[in-house]
């Protein structure tokens, strides 16, 4: 139990903008029984509980809006079993994602979801947000790998949501309901993940475009030609330029006429085939107005390029106060989305730095405060964001691809869902958490459920 200023302040914020909500108490349980006892007591006493992973979230999901208890899951940090025979791993939620990936790789297995913060984020947080990452274009997101979850309900009861099998048509799919529920339904204490065989090789291309919309158009050209890269990432000029400066990376040419880049990775077990695929993709992108393609064949070069992509968010944050919107549209609508973002930015007076998982139609829109007045930032900008989200829905998309709704996006939920849909979700929440103690104030617009 912690009540000291250092621990309370650590759990008062995450990576979401500059928001701070201080809890009364931080608890760090190590066992399922301890979590159960905590939840039972808090439920009886109507004490709000906010579960917390590594604090890398971008939607305010781990912020204790009403104070109360932060349930810090950092001590649930064990990989319990790597089941090689069944291609599965049983893990606690406080394991760092990259450490889990490296552990199963020792057995020749692969867990693909790899968010930008994989070196620090927890697998439990990934499950709570249904995280994706660059490899989602080929391998899918977290929901595609979760087989079963042990969780503690708000009243302290412990349940498993499914079974450790690849196919399950037995009743409602509680496992997939919990994935992406942002800590509002229960406390995850164990996770069973399916794994796939690890691939042996990969190649990486950095393709510069003189027109950012053309870079988005090239995405579908590549996929329609029959190629499914293991990574297909978009970075407009400011994103890459700021990241280069932030990580102090040398050796990357960024001519003045280049507007955007695609970072394209192919992977597999046949190196000769990968070279053929890379060459074919190079031919496809040459239909557009591009600069010189950088072919990264050494491990060091690949790591440098991926570091630049993964550090974009931190680079933007180091330049200015910002808001990050996690838009996603059907892949073919990505060029239109980029044009719409820039048009709305001009209309509402904000600068945007765009990057993201182009292969999934998932574009992260970093809106930087820069020289905007506080009044425009607090009053005018939310109107612009609402217009942007309305356009995203019109294109067939939605308002979050992998960052979740949490605290900062909940007032835009009415754009994505009508009253009936939102009410169904609220009723599901009440079934799991009738007293509303678990992560209150998240997901739903309007009055806090508590």
XYZ file of C-alpha atoms in Angstrom, residues 14-17 54-62 117 121 129 403:
17
model
C -0.080 8.382 -18.263
C 1.076 9.374 -21.770
C -2.200 11.162 -22.522
C -1.559 14.860 -23.116
C 2.622 0.444 -17.504
C 1.014 3.867 -17.949
C 1.785 4.099 -21.673
C -1.853 4.691 -22.708
C -2.913 7.555 -24.964
C -6.603 7.893 -24.123
C -6.516 8.453 -20.360
C -7.787 4.960 -19.599
C -5.525 4.530 -16.536
C 5.713 1.216 -26.828
C 3.974 -1.404 -22.233
C -6.985 -1.646 -25.424
C -5.697 3.640 -28.547
